[in-house]
Coordinates of C-alpha atoms and ligand atoms in Angstrom, one line a residue:
M1 CA 14.6 -15.6 28.1
N2 CA 17.0 -13.0 26.7
T3 CA 16.0 -10.1 24.4
P4 CA 16.4 -11.4 20.8
R5 CA 18.7 -9.6 18.3
L6 CA 16.7 -9.0 15.2
T7 CA 17.5 -9.0 11.5
V8 CA 15.1 -7.5 8.9
I9 CA 15.7 -9.0 5.4
G10 CA 14.5 -6.7 2.6
T11 CA 14.7 -3.0 3.4
G12 CA 11.9 -1.8 1.1
Y13 CA 8.9 0.0 2.4
L14 CA 7.9 -2.6 4.9
G15 CA 11.3 -3.8 6.0
A16 CA 12.9 -0.3 6.4
T17 CA 10.0 0.8 8.5
H18 CA 10.1 -2.3 10.7
A19 CA 13.9 -2.2 11.1
I20 CA 13.9 1.5 12.1
C21 CA 10.9 1.2 14.5
M22 CA 12.3 -1.9 16.2
A23 CA 15.6 -0.2 16.8
V24 CA 13.9 2.9 18.2
L25 CA 11.9 0.6 20.5
G26 CA 15.2 -0.7 21.9
F27 CA 16.2 -3.8 19.9
E28 CA 19.6 -4.4 18.3
V29 CA 18.7 -4.6 14.6
L30 CA 20.5 -5.5 11.4
G31 CA 18.8 -4.5 8.1
V32 CA 19.7 -6.7 5.1
D33 CA 19.2 -6.1 1.4
V34 CA 20.8 -7.3 -1.8
D35 CA 20.7 -3.7 -3.2
Q36 CA 23.9 -2.1 -2.1
A37 CA 22.7 1.4 -3.1
K38 CA 19.6 1.1 -0.9
I39 CA 21.7 -0.1 2.0
D40 CA 24.2 2.8 1.6
R41 CA 21.3 5.4 1.5
L42 CA 19.7 3.9 4.7
A43 CA 23.1 3.7 6.5
S44 CA 23.8 7.3 5.7
G45 CA 20.5 8.3 7.2
E46 CA 18.4 8.7 4.0
V47 CA 14.9 7.0 3.7
P48 CA 14.6 6.1 0.0
F49 CA 10.8 6.7 -0.1
F50 CA 8.3 9.2 1.3
E51 CA 6.9 8.4 4.7
P52 CA 6.0 11.0 7.3
G53 CA 8.0 10.7 10.5
L54 CA 10.4 8.0 9.3
P55 CA 13.5 10.1 8.4
E56 CA 13.5 11.5 12.0
L57 CA 13.3 8.0 13.5
L58 CA 16.0 6.7 11.2
A59 CA 18.3 9.4 12.5
K60 CA 17.4 8.5 16.0
A61 CA 18.0 4.8 15.4
L62 CA 21.4 5.3 13.8
E63 CA 22.5 7.6 16.5
S64 CA 21.6 5.0 19.2
G65 CA 24.0 2.6 17.6
R66 CA 21.4 -0.1 17.6
L67 CA 20.6 -0.1 13.9
R68 CA 23.1 -1.2 11.2
F69 CA 22.8 -2.3 7.6
T70 CA 24.5 -5.0 5.5
T71 CA 24.3 -6.9 2.3
S72 CA 25.8 -10.0 3.9
F73 CA 23.5 -12.9 4.7
E74 CA 26.3 -14.6 6.5
E75 CA 26.6 -11.6 8.9
A76 CA 22.9 -11.6 9.3
A77 CA 22.8 -15.3 10.3
A78 CA 25.6 -14.9 12.8
F79 CA 24.0 -11.8 14.3
G80 CA 20.3 -12.6 14.6
D81 CA 18.1 -14.7 16.9
V82 CA 14.8 -13.7 15.1
H83 CA 15.0 -13.0 11.3
F84 CA 12.1 -11.1 9.7
I85 CA 11.5 -11.7 6.0
C86 CA 10.1 -8.4 4.5
V87 CA 10.8 -8.8 0.8
G88 CA 8.2 -8.0 -1.9
T89 CA 5.7 -10.4 -3.5
P90 CA 4.7 -8.5 -6.7
Q91 CA 2.2 -9.7 -9.2
K92 CA 3.8 -12.2 -11.6
Q93 CA 4.2 -11.1 -15.2
G94 CA 1.3 -12.4 -17.3
S95 CA -0.5 -14.0 -14.4
H96 CA -2.6 -13.1 -11.3
A97 CA -0.4 -15.1 -9.0
A98 CA 2.2 -13.7 -6.6
D99 CA 5.9 -13.8 -7.7
M100 CA 7.6 -15.7 -4.9
T101 CA 11.2 -15.3 -6.3
Y102 CA 12.3 -12.8 -3.7
V103 CA 10.9 -14.6 -0.7
D104 CA 12.3 -18.0 -1.8
A105 CA 15.7 -16.5 -2.6
S106 CA 16.1 -14.5 0.6
V107 CA 15.0 -17.4 2.8
A108 CA 17.4 -19.7 1.0
A109 CA 20.3 -17.3 1.2
L110 CA 19.8 -16.9 4.9
A111 CA 19.1 -20.5 5.7
K112 CA 22.5 -21.7 4.3
H113 CA 24.3 -19.7 7.1
L114 CA 22.0 -20.6 10.0
T115 CA 24.2 -22.7 12.3
R116 CA 22.4 -22.2 15.6
K117 CA 18.8 -22.2 16.9
A118 CA 16.9 -19.3 15.4
L119 CA 13.4 -18.2 14.4
V120 CA 12.6 -17.1 10.8
V121 CA 9.5 -14.9 10.7
G122 CA 7.7 -14.2 7.4
K123 CA 6.0 -10.7 7.2
S124 CA 5.5 -10.5 3.4
T125 CA 2.1 -11.1 2.0
V126 CA 2.1 -14.6 0.5
P127 CA -0.2 -17.3 -0.9
V128 CA -1.5 -19.5 1.9
G129 CA 0.7 -22.6 2.3
T130 CA 4.0 -20.7 1.8
A131 CA 5.1 -21.0 5.4
A132 CA 4.7 -24.8 5.4
R133 CA 6.7 -25.0 2.2
L134 CA 9.4 -22.7 3.5
T135 CA 9.6 -24.6 6.8
A136 CA 10.7 -27.7 4.9
M137 CA 13.1 -25.7 2.8
V138 CA 14.8 -24.0 5.8
K139 CA 15.2 -27.3 7.7
E140 CA 16.8 -28.9 4.7
L141 CA 19.2 -26.0 3.8
A142 CA 20.2 -24.8 7.3
P143 CA 23.3 -26.4 8.9
A144 CA 21.3 -26.2 12.2
G145 CA 18.5 -28.2 10.5
D146 CA 15.5 -28.9 12.8
E147 CA 16.7 -26.3 15.2
I148 CA 15.4 -23.6 12.9
E149 CA 11.7 -22.8 13.2
L150 CA 9.4 -20.7 11.0
A151 CA 6.6 -18.4 12.0
W152 CA 4.3 -16.0 10.2
N153 CA 3.5 -12.4 11.4
P154 CA 1.6 -10.5 8.7
E155 CA 2.0 -6.8 8.3
F156 CA -0.9 -4.5 8.0
L157 CA 0.8 -1.1 7.7
R158 CA -0.7 1.6 5.6
E159 CA 1.5 3.9 3.6
G160 CA 1.4 7.4 5.2
F161 CA 0.8 5.9 8.6
A162 CA 3.5 3.3 8.6
V163 CA 5.3 4.5 11.8
E164 CA 2.0 4.6 13.8
D165 CA 0.9 1.2 12.4
T166 CA 4.3 -0.4 13.3
M167 CA 4.7 1.2 16.8
R168 CA 1.1 0.8 17.8
P169 CA -0.7 -1.6 15.5
D170 CA -4.4 -2.4 16.0
R171 CA -3.5 -6.0 16.3
L172 CA -0.6 -8.5 16.0
V173 CA -1.1 -11.9 14.5
F174 CA 1.4 -14.6 15.4
G175 CA 1.2 -17.8 13.2
V176 CA 3.4 -20.4 15.1
A177 CA 4.1 -24.1 15.1
S178 CA 5.4 -24.3 18.7
A179 CA 5.3 -22.6 22.1
W180 CA 9.0 -21.7 21.7
A181 CA 8.2 -19.7 18.5
E182 CA 5.4 -17.9 20.3
E183 CA 7.7 -17.0 23.2
R184 CA 10.3 -15.7 20.8
L185 CA 7.8 -13.6 19.0
R186 CA 6.4 -12.2 22.2
A187 CA 10.0 -11.3 23.2
A188 CA 10.5 -9.6 19.8
F189 CA 7.4 -7.5 20.2
E190 CA 7.6 -6.9 24.0
P191 CA 7.5 -3.1 23.9
V192 CA 4.5 -3.2 21.4
L193 CA 2.6 -5.8 23.5
A194 CA 3.3 -3.7 26.6
Q195 CA 0.9 -1.1 25.2
D196 CA -2.0 -3.6 25.4
V197 CA -2.0 -4.2 21.6
P198 CA -4.2 -7.3 21.1
V199 CA -2.4 -10.4 19.8
K200 CA -4.0 -13.3 18.0
V201 CA -1.9 -16.5 18.2
T202 CA -2.8 -19.1 15.6
D203 CA -1.4 -21.6 13.1
L204 CA 0.8 -20.7 10.1
A205 CA -1.9 -21.0 7.4
T206 CA -4.5 -18.9 9.3
A207 CA -1.9 -16.2 9.9
E208 CA -1.1 -16.1 6.1
L209 CA -4.8 -15.9 5.3
V210 CA -5.6 -13.0 7.7
K211 CA -3.7 -10.6 5.6
V212 CA -5.3 -11.4 2.2
A213 CA -8.7 -11.7 3.9
A214 CA -8.4 -8.3 5.4
N215 CA -7.2 -6.7 2.2
S216 CA -10.0 -8.4 0.2
F217 CA -12.6 -7.1 2.7
L218 CA -11.3 -3.5 2.3
A219 CA -11.2 -3.8 -1.5
T220 CA -14.8 -5.2 -1.4
K221 CA -16.0 -2.3 0.7
I222 CA -14.5 0.3 -1.7
S223 CA -15.9 -1.5 -4.8
Y224 CA -19.3 -1.9 -3.1
I225 CA -19.8 1.8 -2.8
N226 CA -18.4 2.3 -6.3
A227 CA -20.9 -0.2 -7.6
M228 CA -23.6 1.9 -5.9
A229 CA -22.1 4.9 -7.7
E230 CA -22.7 3.2 -11.1
V231 CA -26.3 2.6 -10.1
C232 CA -26.6 6.3 -8.9
E233 CA -25.3 7.5 -12.3
A234 CA -28.1 5.6 -14.1
T235 CA -30.8 7.1 -11.9
G236 CA -29.6 10.6 -11.0
A237 CA -29.1 9.7 -7.3
D238 CA -26.1 10.9 -5.3
V239 CA -23.7 8.3 -4.1
S240 CA -22.0 10.7 -1.6
D241 CA -25.3 11.2 0.3
L242 CA -26.0 7.4 0.0
A243 CA -22.5 6.6 1.5
E244 CA -23.1 9.1 4.4
A245 CA -26.5 7.6 5.1
L246 CA -25.1 4.0 5.2
A247 CA -22.3 5.0 7.5
F248 CA -24.6 5.9 10.3
D249 CA -25.3 2.2 10.7
T250 CA -22.4 1.2 12.9
R251 CA -22.6 -2.3 11.5
I252 CA -21.5 -0.8 8.2
G253 CA -19.4 2.1 9.3
G254 CA -18.1 4.9 7.1
R255 CA -14.4 3.9 6.7
F256 CA -13.3 2.6 3.3
L257 CA -16.8 3.6 2.0
R258 CA -15.5 6.7 0.1
P259 CA -16.7 6.5 -3.5
G260 CA -14.5 7.7 -6.3
L261 CA -11.7 6.5 -8.6
G262 CA -11.1 3.4 -6.5
F263 CA -8.2 1.6 -5.0
G264 CA -4.6 1.2 -6.3
G265 CA -1.2 0.9 -4.8
G266 CA 1.3 -1.9 -4.2
C267 CA -1.1 -4.1 -2.1
L268 CA -4.9 -4.2 -2.6
P269 CA -4.9 -4.8 -6.4
K270 CA -2.2 -7.5 -6.5
D271 CA -3.3 -9.1 -3.2
I272 CA -6.9 -9.8 -4.3
R273 CA -5.6 -11.2 -7.6
A274 CA -3.0 -13.4 -5.9
F275 CA -5.8 -14.6 -3.6
M276 CA -8.0 -15.6 -6.5
A277 CA -5.1 -17.4 -8.1
R278 CA -4.2 -19.3 -5.0
A279 CA -7.9 -20.2 -4.3
E280 CA -8.1 -21.6 -7.8
E281 CA -5.1 -23.8 -7.1
L282 CA -6.7 -25.1 -4.0
G283 CA -9.9 -25.9 -5.8
V284 CA -11.9 -23.2 -4.0
G285 CA -11.8 -20.6 -6.7
Q286 CA -15.6 -20.2 -6.5
A287 CA -15.4 -19.1 -2.9
V288 CA -13.6 -15.9 -3.9
G289 CA -15.0 -15.6 -7.4
F290 CA -16.6 -12.3 -6.3
L291 CA -13.2 -10.7 -6.1
R292 CA -13.1 -10.8 -9.9
E293 CA -16.2 -8.5 -9.8
I294 CA -14.5 -6.3 -7.2
D295 CA -11.5 -5.9 -9.5
G296 CA -13.8 -5.2 -12.4
I297 CA -15.8 -2.5 -10.7
N298 CA -12.5 -0.9 -9.6
Q299 CA -11.1 -0.8 -13.2
R300 CA -14.4 0.6 -14.5
R301 CA -14.1 3.6 -12.3
R302 CA -10.9 4.6 -14.1
A303 CA -12.6 4.2 -17.5
R304 CA -15.7 6.2 -16.3
T305 CA -13.5 9.0 -15.1
V306 CA -11.9 9.2 -18.6
D307 CA -15.5 9.3 -20.0
L308 CA -16.5 12.2 -17.7
V309 CA -13.5 14.2 -18.7
T310 CA -14.3 13.5 -22.4
E311 CA -17.9 14.6 -21.8
L312 CA -16.7 17.9 -20.3
A313 CA -14.3 18.4 -23.1
G314 CA -17.2 18.3 -25.6
G315 CA -17.1 14.6 -26.6
D316 CA -13.4 14.4 -27.7
V317 CA -10.2 15.1 -25.8
R318 CA -8.0 15.2 -28.9
G319 CA -5.9 18.4 -28.7
K320 CA -7.6 19.4 -25.5
K321 CA -5.6 20.6 -22.5
I322 CA -6.3 18.5 -19.4
A323 CA -4.9 19.3 -15.9
A324 CA -4.4 16.2 -13.9
L325 CA -4.2 16.9 -10.1
G326 CA -2.5 13.9 -8.5
A327 CA -0.3 11.0 -9.5
A328 CA 0.2 9.0 -6.3
F329 CA -2.2 6.2 -5.6
K330 CA -3.3 8.0 -2.5
P331 CA -2.5 11.2 -0.6
N332 CA 0.6 11.5 1.7
S333 CA 2.5 9.0 -0.4
D334 CA 4.9 9.2 -3.4
D335 CA 3.9 5.6 -4.4
I336 CA 2.7 5.3 -8.0
R337 CA 2.3 1.5 -8.2
D338 CA -1.0 0.7 -9.9
A339 CA -2.0 4.4 -9.3
P340 CA -5.5 5.1 -10.6
A341 CA -4.5 8.7 -11.1
L342 CA -1.6 8.0 -13.5
D343 CA -3.7 5.3 -15.3
V344 CA -6.4 8.0 -16.1
A345 CA -3.7 10.6 -17.0
S346 CA -1.9 8.3 -19.4
T347 CA -5.2 7.0 -21.0
L348 CA -6.2 10.7 -21.7
H349 CA -2.8 11.2 -23.2
R350 CA -3.2 8.2 -25.4
L351 CA -6.5 9.5 -26.5
G352 CA -4.8 12.6 -27.8
A353 CA -5.1 15.1 -24.9
E354 CA -2.3 17.4 -23.8
V355 CA -2.1 16.3 -20.2
T356 CA -0.2 18.3 -17.5
V357 CA 0.2 16.5 -14.2
F358 CA 1.0 17.9 -10.7
D359 CA 1.5 15.9 -7.5
P360 CA 2.9 17.2 -4.3
A361 CA 5.2 14.2 -3.7
A362 CA 5.2 11.7 -6.6
M363 CA 6.6 13.9 -9.4
E364 CA 10.0 12.2 -9.7
N365 CA 8.4 8.7 -9.7
A366 CA 5.7 9.7 -12.2
K367 CA 8.2 11.4 -14.6
R368 CA 10.3 8.2 -14.6
V369 CA 7.5 5.9 -15.6
H370 CA 5.5 8.4 -17.7
P371 CA 8.0 10.7 -19.5
E372 CA 5.4 11.3 -22.2
L373 CA 3.2 13.4 -19.9
T374 CA 3.8 17.1 -19.2
Y375 CA 4.4 18.2 -15.6
G376 CA 3.5 21.4 -13.8
E377 CA 5.2 23.3 -11.0
N378 CA 2.1 23.4 -8.8
A379 CA -1.7 22.9 -9.2
L380 CA -2.3 26.4 -10.7
D381 CA 0.6 26.0 -13.1
A382 CA -0.8 22.7 -14.3
A383 CA -4.2 24.2 -14.7
A384 CA -3.1 27.2 -16.8
G385 CA -5.2 27.3 -19.9
A386 CA -6.8 23.9 -19.2
D387 CA -10.1 22.9 -21.0
V388 CA -10.8 20.4 -18.1
V389 CA -9.3 19.9 -14.7
V390 CA -9.5 16.5 -13.1
L391 CA -8.7 15.8 -9.5
L392 CA -7.3 12.3 -9.2
T393 CA -5.6 12.1 -5.7
E394 CA -7.2 13.8 -2.7
W395 CA -4.2 15.7 -1.3
T396 CA -5.2 18.3 1.3
E397 CA -3.6 21.0 -0.8
F398 CA -6.0 20.2 -3.6
R399 CA -9.0 20.3 -1.3
E400 CA -7.9 23.8 -0.2
I401 CA -7.7 25.2 -3.8
D402 CA -9.6 28.5 -4.1
P403 CA -12.1 27.8 -6.9
A404 CA -12.0 31.5 -8.0
A405 CA -8.2 31.5 -8.2
M406 CA -8.2 28.4 -10.3
A407 CA -11.1 29.7 -12.5
A408 CA -8.9 32.8 -13.3
V409 CA -6.1 30.7 -14.8
V410 CA -8.0 27.9 -16.8
G411 CA -9.3 28.1 -20.3
T412 CA -12.7 26.7 -19.4
A413 CA -13.9 26.3 -15.8
A414 CA -14.8 22.6 -15.9
I415 CA -13.7 20.1 -13.3
V416 CA -14.1 16.4 -12.7
D417 CA -13.7 15.5 -9.0
G418 CA -12.5 12.0 -9.2
R419 CA -12.2 11.6 -5.4
H420 CA -15.3 13.4 -4.0
A421 CA -12.9 15.8 -2.3
L422 CA -14.4 19.1 -3.2
E423 CA -17.5 21.0 -2.1
P424 CA -19.7 21.1 -5.3
A425 CA -21.7 24.2 -4.2
E426 CA -18.5 26.2 -3.7
W427 CA -17.1 25.3 -7.1
R428 CA -20.4 25.9 -8.9
A429 CA -20.8 29.3 -7.1
A430 CA -17.4 30.3 -8.5
G431 CA -18.6 29.5 -12.0
W432 CA -17.4 26.0 -12.5
E433 CA -19.1 23.1 -14.2
Y434 CA -18.5 20.5 -11.5
R435 CA -18.9 16.7 -12.1
A436 CA -18.2 13.7 -9.9
L437 CA -18.6 10.0 -10.3
G438 CA -22.0 8.9 -9.0
R439 CA -23.3 12.4 -8.5
P440 CA -25.9 14.3 -10.5
Ligands
UDX501 C1 -3.4 -1.3 2.4 C2 -4.1 -1.8 3.7 O1 -4.9 -0.8 4.2 C3 -3.0 -2.2 4.6 O2 -3.6 -2.7 5.8 C4 -2.2 -3.3 4.0 O3 -1.2 -3.8 4.8 C5 -1.5 -2.8 2.7 O4 -2.6 -2.3 1.8 P1 -2.2 0.9 1.5 O5 -1.8 0.2 0.3 O6 -1.2 1.8 2.2 O7 -2.6 -0.1 2.7 O8 -3.5 1.8 1.1 P2 -4.9 2.1 1.8 O9 -4.8 3.3 2.7 O10 -5.6 0.9 2.3 O11 -5.7 2.6 0.5 C6 -5.9 1.7 -0.6 C7 -6.5 2.4 -1.8 O12 -7.9 2.5 -1.6 C8 -6.0 3.8 -2.1 O13 -5.9 3.9 -3.6 C9 -7.2 4.7 -1.7 O14 -7.3 5.9 -2.4 C10 -8.4 3.8 -1.9 N1 -9.6 4.1 -1.1 C11 -9.5 3.9 0.3 C12 -10.8 4.4 -1.7 O15 -10.9 4.5 -2.9 N2 -11.9 4.6 -0.9 C13 -11.8 4.5 0.5 O16 -12.8 4.7 1.1 C14 -10.6 4.2 1.1

């Protein structure tokens, strides 16, 4: 069969990356969004978020003539053979459940214009059962009716590695209801599959579940080691050594076993909560009840970091100068959604500290959401006169700070390493009082 023309509906983090990479791989792609400003920026060659390698690929894709952008669903329906749904599913206000407004609205807006056989492919992270519900909705709304099929192809991309994860993912999952849908998906990923990327073909519900199961597992692994950190703190043991020793067991492995301030971002926290909410609805809430503990352990790391800073500040942070290194939820990202770093910084501010933040990429985003905090020009500037320095996001440039140079600018040489990113012996040798979660 012919090479499909692709549309990508929702040009946020996931959609923009998918659209750009697919065009680079040789497909004709139309990116669609309701946000005219976002579409204008992309069409002019500007990636609206921080992602290494993506601006260069956007330029290349635009130059090839294979990538265009629009706000018209009518145009998208006329153009595309395979339509990827990439809109967000944030946490609902006042509930743990996922907000399905954007998915439902975009699928409905597209369906109304589908007049010939086409495949609609969900990539967004959704509660299991969504694909079945959308299938019925699409068939009812689309003029082409039963000719329209739905498939699910969950996305596993990591921020900071989005290009790599899209071009050469560790696996593809195709949730399909027919052989035709599978064939269309294989055609839509032909250059990716040609690199021997494994593909798991399954039903719609399983494909939806793979994503939340994977993220729950990763969150569990992080909170597991952070729970061990709590035990270490009560006994004088060292969680860093413990994690390293565990990692030698290849059944356990060392990845996502880094203790510290815990997970944040636009995915892990909201995905485990939405999973709990959906499991409750299905009457199997008990099966994933442990995720409540995982979430709780993760939140306690933030509180414990504030406690450590308070201890180093002499028991009270009121009026104390605190330097907060990091704002993004992880390094190599400007994303501050549910960022543990900003959570700690703003809590310290609420407790009466004078907090100065520096982050290599997330300054603009942080200033917008937390105008009450003070911002430095660089790490040393933020640390000037500080009573306590707290490292909250493990950027390489923070790992490379010279402890002596920083000691020369602070008021008191006291540091909390919230990410186990620094070498304690080096910092202590330079005269610092060094503290980290789960370490003596
Ligand atoms: C995650 C999943 O990895 C990805 O597959 C999914 O599609 C989207 O969610 P991302 O949100 O980019 O990707 O972040 P990730 O790199 O997984 O990190 C999540 C959080 O865990 C970060 O806050 C990070 O600092 C923290 N983390 C990670 C730890 O605290 N310890 C670790 O050992 C690893």
